[in-house]
PDB file of C-alpha atoms and ligand atoms in Angstrom:
ATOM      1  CA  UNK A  90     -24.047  -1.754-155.048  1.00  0.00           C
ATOM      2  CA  UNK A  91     -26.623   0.427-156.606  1.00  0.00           C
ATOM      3  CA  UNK A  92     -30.132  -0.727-157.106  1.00  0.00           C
ATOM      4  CA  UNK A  93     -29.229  -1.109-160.841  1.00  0.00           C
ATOM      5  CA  UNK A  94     -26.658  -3.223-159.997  1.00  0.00           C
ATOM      6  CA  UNK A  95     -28.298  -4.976-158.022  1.00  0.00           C
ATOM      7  CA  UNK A  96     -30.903  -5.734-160.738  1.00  0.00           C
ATOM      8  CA  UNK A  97     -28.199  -6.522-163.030  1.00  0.00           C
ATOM      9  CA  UNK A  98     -26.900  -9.400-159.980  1.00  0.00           C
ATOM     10  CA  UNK A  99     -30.145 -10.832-159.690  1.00  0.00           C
ATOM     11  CA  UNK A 100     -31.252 -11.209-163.242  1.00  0.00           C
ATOM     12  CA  UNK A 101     -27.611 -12.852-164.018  1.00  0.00           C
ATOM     13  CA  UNK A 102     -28.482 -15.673-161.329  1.00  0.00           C
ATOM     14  CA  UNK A 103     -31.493 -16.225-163.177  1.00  0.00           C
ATOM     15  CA  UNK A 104     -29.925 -17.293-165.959  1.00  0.00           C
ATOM     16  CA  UNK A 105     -28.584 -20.256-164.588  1.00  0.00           C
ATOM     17  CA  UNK A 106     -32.660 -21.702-164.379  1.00  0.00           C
ATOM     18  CA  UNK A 107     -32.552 -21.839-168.317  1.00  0.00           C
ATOM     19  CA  UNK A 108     -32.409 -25.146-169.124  1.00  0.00           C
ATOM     20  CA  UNK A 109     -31.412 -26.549-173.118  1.00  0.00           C
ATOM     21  CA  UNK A 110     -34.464 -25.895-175.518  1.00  0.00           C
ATOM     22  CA  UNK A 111     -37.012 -24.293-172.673  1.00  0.00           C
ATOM     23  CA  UNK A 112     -39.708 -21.552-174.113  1.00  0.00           C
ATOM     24  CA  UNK A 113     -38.961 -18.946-171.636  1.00  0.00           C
ATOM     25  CA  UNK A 114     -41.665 -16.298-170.616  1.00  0.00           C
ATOM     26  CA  UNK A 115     -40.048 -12.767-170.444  1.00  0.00           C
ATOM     27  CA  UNK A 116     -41.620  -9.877-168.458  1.00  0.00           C
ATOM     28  CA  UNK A 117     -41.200  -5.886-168.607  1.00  0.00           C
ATOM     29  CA  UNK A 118     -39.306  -3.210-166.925  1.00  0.00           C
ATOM     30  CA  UNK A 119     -35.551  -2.569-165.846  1.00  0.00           C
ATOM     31  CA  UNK A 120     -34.585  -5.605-163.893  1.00  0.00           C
ATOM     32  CA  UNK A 121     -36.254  -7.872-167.162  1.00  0.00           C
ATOM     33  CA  UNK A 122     -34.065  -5.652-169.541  1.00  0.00           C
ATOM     34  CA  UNK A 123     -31.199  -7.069-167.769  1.00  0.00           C
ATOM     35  CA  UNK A 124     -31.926 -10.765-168.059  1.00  0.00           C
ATOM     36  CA  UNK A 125     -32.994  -9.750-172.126  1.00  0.00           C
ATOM     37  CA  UNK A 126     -29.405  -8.761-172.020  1.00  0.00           C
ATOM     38  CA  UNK A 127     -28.056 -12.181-170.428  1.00  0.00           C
ATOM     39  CA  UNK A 128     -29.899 -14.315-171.892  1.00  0.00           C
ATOM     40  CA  UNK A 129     -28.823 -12.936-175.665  1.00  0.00           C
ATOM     41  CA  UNK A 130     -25.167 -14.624-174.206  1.00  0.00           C
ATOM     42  CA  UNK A 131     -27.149 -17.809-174.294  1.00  0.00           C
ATOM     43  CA  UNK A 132     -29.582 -17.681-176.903  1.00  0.00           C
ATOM     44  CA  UNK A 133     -28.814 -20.520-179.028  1.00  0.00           C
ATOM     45  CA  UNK A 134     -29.507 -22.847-175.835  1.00  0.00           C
ATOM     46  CA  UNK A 135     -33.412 -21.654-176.009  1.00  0.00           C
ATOM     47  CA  UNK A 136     -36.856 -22.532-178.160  1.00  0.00           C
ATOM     48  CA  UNK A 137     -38.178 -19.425-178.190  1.00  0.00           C
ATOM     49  CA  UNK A 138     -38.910 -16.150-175.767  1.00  0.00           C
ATOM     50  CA  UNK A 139     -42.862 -15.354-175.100  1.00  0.00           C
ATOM     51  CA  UNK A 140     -43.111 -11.722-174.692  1.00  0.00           C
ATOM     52  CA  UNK A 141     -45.361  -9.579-171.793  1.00  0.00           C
ATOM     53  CA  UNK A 142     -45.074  -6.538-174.062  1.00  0.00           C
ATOM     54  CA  UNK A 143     -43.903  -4.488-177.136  1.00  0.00           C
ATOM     55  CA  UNK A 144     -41.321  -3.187-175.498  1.00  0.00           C
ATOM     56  CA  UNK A 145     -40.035  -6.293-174.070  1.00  0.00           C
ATOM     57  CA  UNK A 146     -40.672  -7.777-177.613  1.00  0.00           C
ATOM     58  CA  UNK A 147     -38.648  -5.190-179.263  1.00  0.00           C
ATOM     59  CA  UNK A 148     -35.557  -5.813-176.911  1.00  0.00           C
ATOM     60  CA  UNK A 149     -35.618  -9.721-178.021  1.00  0.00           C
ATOM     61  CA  UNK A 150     -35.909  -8.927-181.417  1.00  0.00           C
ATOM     62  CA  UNK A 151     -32.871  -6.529-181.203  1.00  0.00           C
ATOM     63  CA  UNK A 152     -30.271  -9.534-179.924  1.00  0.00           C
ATOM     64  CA  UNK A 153     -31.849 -11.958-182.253  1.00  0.00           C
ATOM     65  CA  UNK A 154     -34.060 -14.037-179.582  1.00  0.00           C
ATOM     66  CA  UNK A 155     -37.169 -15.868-181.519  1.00  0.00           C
ATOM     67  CA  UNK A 156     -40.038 -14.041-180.381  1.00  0.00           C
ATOM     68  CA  UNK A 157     -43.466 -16.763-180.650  1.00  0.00           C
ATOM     69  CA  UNK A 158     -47.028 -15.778-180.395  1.00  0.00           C
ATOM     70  CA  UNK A 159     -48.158 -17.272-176.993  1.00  0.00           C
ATOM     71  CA  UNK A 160     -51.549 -18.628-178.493  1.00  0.00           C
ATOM     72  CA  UNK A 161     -48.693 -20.927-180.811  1.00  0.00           C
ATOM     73  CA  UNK A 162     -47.434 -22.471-177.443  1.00  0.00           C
ATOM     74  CA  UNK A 163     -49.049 -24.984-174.952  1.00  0.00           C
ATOM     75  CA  UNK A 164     -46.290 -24.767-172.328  1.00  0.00           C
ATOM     76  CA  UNK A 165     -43.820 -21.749-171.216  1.00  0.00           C
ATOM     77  CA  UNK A 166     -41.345 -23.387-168.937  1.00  0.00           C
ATOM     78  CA  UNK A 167     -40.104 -20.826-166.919  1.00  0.00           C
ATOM     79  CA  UNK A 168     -41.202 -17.019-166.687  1.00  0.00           C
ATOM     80  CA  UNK A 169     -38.824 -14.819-165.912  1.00  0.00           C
ATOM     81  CA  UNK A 170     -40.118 -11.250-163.949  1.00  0.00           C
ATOM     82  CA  UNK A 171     -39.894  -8.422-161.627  1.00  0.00           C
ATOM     83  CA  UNK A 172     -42.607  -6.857-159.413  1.00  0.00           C
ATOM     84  CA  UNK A 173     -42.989  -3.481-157.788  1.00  0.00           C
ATOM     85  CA  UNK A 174     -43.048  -5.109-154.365  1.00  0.00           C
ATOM     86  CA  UNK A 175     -43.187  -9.431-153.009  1.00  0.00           C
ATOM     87  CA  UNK A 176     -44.084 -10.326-149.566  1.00  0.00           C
ATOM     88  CA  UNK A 177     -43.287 -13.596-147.900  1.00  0.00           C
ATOM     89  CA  UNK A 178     -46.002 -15.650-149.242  1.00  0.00           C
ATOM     90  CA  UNK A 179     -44.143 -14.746-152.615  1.00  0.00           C
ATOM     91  CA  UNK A 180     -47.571 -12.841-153.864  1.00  0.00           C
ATOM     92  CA  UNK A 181     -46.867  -9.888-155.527  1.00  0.00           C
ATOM     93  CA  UNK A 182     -47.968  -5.988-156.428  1.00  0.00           C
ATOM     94  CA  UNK A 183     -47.245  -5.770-160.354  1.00  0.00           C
ATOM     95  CA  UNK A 184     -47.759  -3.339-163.680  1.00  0.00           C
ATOM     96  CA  UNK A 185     -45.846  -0.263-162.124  1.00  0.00           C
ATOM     97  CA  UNK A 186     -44.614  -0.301-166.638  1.00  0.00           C
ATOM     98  CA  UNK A 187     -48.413  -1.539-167.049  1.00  0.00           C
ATOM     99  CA  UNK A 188     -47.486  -4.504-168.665  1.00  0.00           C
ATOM    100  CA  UNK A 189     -49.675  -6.820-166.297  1.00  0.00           C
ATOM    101  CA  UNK A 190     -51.922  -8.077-168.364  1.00  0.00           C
ATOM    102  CA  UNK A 191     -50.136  -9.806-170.318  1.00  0.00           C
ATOM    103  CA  UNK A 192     -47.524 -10.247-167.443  1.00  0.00           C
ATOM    104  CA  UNK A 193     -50.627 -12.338-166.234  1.00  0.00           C
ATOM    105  CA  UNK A 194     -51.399 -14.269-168.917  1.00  0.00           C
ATOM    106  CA  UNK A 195     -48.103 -15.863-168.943  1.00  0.00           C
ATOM    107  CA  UNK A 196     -47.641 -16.207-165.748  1.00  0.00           C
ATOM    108  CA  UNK A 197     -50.782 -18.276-165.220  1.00  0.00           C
ATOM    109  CA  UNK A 198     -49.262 -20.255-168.586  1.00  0.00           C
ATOM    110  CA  UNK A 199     -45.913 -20.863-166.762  1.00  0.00           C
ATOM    111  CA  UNK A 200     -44.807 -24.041-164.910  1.00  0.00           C
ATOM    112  CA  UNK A 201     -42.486 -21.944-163.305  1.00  0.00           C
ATOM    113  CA  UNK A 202     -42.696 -18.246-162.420  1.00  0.00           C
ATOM    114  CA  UNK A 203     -39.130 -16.701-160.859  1.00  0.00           C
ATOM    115  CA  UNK A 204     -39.362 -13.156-159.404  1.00  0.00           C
ATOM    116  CA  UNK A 205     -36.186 -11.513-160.091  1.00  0.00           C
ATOM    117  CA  UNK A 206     -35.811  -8.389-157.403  1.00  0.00           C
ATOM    118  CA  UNK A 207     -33.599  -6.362-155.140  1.00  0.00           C
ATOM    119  CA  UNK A 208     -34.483  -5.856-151.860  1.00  0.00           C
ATOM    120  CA  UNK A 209     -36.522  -2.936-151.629  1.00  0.00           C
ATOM    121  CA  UNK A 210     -39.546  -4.114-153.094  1.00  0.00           C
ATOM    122  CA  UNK A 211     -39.471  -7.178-150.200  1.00  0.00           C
ATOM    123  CA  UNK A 212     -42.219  -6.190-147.593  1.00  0.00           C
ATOM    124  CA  UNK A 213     -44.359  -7.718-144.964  1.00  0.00           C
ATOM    125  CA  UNK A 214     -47.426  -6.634-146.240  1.00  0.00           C
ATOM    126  CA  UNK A 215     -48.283  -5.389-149.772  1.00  0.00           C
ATOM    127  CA  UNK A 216     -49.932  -2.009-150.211  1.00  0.00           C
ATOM    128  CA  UNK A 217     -46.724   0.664-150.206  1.00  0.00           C
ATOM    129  CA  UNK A 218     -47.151   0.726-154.203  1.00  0.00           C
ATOM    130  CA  UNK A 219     -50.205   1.901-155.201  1.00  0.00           C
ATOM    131  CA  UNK A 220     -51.918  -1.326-156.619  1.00  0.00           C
ATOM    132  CA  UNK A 221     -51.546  -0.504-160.975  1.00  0.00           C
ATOM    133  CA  UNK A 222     -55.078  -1.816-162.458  1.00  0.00           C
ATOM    134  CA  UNK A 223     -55.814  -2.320-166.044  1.00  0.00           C
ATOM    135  CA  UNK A 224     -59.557  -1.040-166.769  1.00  0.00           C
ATOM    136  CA  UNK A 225     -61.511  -0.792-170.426  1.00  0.00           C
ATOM    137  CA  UNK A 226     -61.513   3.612-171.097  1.00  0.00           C
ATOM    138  CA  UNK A 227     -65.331   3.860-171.226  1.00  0.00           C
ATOM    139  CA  UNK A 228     -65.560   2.164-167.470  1.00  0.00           C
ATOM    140  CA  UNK A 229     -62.883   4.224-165.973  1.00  0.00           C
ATOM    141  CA  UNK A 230     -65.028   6.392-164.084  1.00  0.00           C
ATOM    142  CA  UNK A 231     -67.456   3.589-162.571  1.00  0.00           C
ATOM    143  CA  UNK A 232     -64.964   1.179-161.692  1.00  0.00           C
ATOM    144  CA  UNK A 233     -62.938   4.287-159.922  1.00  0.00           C
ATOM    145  CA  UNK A 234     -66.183   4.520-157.910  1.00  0.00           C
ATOM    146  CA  UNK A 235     -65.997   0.891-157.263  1.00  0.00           C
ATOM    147  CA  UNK A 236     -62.736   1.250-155.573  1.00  0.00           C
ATOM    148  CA  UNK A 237     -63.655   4.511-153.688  1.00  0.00           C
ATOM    149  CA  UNK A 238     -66.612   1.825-152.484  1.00  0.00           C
ATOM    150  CA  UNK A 239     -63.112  -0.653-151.538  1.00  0.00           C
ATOM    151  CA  UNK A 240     -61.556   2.657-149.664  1.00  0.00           C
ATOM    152  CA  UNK A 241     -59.196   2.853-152.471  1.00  0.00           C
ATOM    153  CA  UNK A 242     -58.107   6.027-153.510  1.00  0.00           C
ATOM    154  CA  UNK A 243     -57.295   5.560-157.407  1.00  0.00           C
ATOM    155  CA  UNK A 244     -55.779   7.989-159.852  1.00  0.00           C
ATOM    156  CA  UNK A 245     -55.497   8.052-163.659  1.00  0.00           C
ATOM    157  CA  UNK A 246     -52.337   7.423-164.945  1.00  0.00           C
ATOM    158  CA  UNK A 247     -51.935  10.576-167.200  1.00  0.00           C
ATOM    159  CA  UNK A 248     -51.090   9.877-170.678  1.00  0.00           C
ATOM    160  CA  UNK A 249     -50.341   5.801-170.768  1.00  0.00           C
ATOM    161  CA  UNK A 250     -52.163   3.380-173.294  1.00  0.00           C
ATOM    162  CA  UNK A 251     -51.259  -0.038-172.355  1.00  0.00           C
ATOM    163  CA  UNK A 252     -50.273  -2.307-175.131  1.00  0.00           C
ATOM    164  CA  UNK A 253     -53.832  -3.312-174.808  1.00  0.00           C
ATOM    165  CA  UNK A 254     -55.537  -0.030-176.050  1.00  0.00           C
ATOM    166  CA  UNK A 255     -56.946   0.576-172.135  1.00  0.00           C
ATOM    167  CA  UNK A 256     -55.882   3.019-168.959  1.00  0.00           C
ATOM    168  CA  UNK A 257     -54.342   2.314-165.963  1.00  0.00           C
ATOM    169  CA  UNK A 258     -55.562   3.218-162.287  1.00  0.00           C
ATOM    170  CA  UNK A 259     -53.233   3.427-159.462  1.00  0.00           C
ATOM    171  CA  UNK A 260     -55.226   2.902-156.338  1.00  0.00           C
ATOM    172  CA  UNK A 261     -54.010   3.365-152.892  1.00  0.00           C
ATOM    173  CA  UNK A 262     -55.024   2.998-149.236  1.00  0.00           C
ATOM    174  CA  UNK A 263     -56.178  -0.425-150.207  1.00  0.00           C
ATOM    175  CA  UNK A 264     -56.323  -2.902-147.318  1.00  0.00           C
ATOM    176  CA  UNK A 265     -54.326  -5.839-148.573  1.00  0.00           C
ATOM    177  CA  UNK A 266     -54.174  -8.055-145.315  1.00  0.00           C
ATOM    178  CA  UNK A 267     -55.764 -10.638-147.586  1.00  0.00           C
ATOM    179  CA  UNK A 268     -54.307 -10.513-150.864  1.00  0.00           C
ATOM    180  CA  UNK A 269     -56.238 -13.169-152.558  1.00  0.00           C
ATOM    181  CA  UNK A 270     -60.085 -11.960-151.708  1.00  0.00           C
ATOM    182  CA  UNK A 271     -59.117  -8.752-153.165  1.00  0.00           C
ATOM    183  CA  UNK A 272     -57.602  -9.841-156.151  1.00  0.00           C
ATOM    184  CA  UNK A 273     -61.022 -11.639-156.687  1.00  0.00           C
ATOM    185  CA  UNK A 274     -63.292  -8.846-155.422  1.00  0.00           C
ATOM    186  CA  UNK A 275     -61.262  -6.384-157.702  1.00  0.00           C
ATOM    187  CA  UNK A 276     -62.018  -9.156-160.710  1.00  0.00           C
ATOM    188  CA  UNK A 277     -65.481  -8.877-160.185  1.00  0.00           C
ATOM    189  CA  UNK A 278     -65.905  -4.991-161.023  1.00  0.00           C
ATOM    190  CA  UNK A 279     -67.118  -4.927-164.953  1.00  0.00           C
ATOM    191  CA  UNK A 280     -64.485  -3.037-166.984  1.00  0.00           C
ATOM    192  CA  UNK A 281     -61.372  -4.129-164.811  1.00  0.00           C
ATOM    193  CA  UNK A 282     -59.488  -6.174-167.193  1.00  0.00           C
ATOM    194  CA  UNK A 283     -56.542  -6.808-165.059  1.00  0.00           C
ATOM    195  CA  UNK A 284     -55.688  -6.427-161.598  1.00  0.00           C
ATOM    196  CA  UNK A 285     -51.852  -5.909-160.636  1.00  0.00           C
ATOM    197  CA  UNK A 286     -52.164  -8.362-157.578  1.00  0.00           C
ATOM    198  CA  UNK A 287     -50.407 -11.133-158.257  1.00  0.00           C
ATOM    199  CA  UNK A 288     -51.761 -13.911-155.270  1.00  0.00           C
ATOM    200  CA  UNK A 289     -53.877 -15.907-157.180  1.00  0.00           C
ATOM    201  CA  UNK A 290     -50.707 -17.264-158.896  1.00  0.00           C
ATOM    202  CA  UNK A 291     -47.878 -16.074-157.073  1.00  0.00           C
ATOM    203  CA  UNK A 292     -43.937 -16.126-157.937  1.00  0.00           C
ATOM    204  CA  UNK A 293     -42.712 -20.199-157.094  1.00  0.00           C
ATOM    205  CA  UNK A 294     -39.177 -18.390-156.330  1.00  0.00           C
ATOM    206  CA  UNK A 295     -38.376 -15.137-155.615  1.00  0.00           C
ATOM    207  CA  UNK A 296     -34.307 -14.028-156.410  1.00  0.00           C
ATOM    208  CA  UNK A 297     -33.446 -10.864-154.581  1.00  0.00           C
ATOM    209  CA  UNK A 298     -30.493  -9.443-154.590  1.00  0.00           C
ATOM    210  CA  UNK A 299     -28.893  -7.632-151.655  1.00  0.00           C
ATOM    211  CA  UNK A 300     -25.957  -5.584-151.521  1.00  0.00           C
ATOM    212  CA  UNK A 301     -23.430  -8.419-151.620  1.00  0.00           C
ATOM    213  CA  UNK A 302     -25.331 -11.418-152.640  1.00  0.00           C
ATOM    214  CA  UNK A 303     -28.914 -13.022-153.612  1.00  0.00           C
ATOM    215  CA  UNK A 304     -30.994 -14.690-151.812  1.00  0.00           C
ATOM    216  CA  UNK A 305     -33.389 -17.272-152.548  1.00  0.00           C
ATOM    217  CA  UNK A 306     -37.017 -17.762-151.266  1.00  0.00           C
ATOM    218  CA  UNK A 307     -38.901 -20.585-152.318  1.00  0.00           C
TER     219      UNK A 307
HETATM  220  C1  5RP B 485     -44.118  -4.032-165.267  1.00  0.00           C
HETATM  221  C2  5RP B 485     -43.804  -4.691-163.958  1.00  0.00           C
HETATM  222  C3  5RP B 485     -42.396  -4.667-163.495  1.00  0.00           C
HETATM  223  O1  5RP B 485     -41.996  -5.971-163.215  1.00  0.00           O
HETATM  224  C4  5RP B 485     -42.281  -3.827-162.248  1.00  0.00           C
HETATM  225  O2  5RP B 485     -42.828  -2.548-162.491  1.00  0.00           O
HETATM  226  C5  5RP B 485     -40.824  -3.684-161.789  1.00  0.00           C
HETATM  227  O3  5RP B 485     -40.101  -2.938-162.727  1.00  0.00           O
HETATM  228  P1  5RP B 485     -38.550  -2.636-162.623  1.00  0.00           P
HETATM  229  O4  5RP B 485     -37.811  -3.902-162.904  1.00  0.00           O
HETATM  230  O5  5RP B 485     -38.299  -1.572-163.678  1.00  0.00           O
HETATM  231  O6  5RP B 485     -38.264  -2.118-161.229  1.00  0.00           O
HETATM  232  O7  5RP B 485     -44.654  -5.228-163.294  1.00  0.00           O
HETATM  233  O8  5RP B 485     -45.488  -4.004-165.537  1.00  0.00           O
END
């Protein structure tokens, strides 16, 4: 299989975790447009979609999936993304299509987050991807010297506005042995408005699709 197909395997076994009038969180990126496809072949069954970007937003709209503001909804049921790479403990490196902040938002509003991946973003320790961090234009200089400070080495992401009207760093030679300190030391720098570690609120089940089948880890 190729890893499209694979993507394509994984995000059609997570249809089957869409339960009869759920509000289903919906992330970004190429395995996500897969499920978007899926789930249109089941759309009457669901409430409503919550969106983690335009484009995302744009894709629902297109097969006719309700699209509702997330400050109109208490609970999102299940939320359906990727990630640029998952280790063991099911945290996660996220925002390689800089969706993450809004990726994190419903996340943290989701009873149930499923990663949907194919193997090769399943590692044993995260830090392969450079770590994608969402950061307010006027601080993009001091928190880059924040992260130098960190022994990160973080580069502007040349011509991409997130959704949010900020920049994205890409930061690597991060130590990530302990996922969630540095998720909450990177919170602390002023400017940062997202961080793409996900370990804080991991995945609760991770779908990743191999060659001939998927495998759960939960
Ligand atoms: C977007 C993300 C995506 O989930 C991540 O980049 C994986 O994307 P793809 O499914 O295209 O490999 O975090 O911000």
């Amino acid at each position: 299989m190729t890893q499209d197909e694979m993507k394509k395997a994984v995000s059609l076994v997570a249809l089957n975790y869409v339960k009869s009038d759920m509000i289903v969180g919906i992330g970004t990126g190429s395995t996500v447009t897969h499920f978007i496809h899926a789930l249109g072949s089941i759309k009457e069954l669901v409430k409503g979609a919550v969106s983690s970007s335009e484009d995302s937003t744009r894709k629902l709209n297109n097969i006719g999936i309700p699209v509702l503001d997330t400050n109109e909804v208490d609970i999102i049921d299940i939320y359906v993304d990727s990630a640029d790479e998952v280790n063991h403990h099911k945290q996660m490196i996220k925002g390689g299509g800089a969706a993450l902040t809004r990726e994190k938002v419903i996340s943290s509003m989701a009873k149930k987050f499923i990663c949907i991946v194919d193997h090769t973003k399943k590692v044993n320790i995260l830090g392969q991807f450079p770590l994608p961090i969402e950061v307010i234009p006027m601080a993009r200089s001091y928190v880059a010297r924040e992260l130098v400070k960190l022994r990160g080495l973080p580069e502007y992401r040349q011509g991409v506005i997130t959704d949010n009207a900020n920049i994205i760093l890409d930061v690597r030679h991060l130590n990530m042995a302990h996922p969630i300190h540095l998720e909450n030391k990177i919170n602390a720098i002023a400017g940062v408005v997202t961080v793409g570690l996900f370990a804080l609120r991991p995945a609760d089940l991770v779908l990743i699709a191999t060659s001939n089948t998927v495998e759960i880890m939960e």
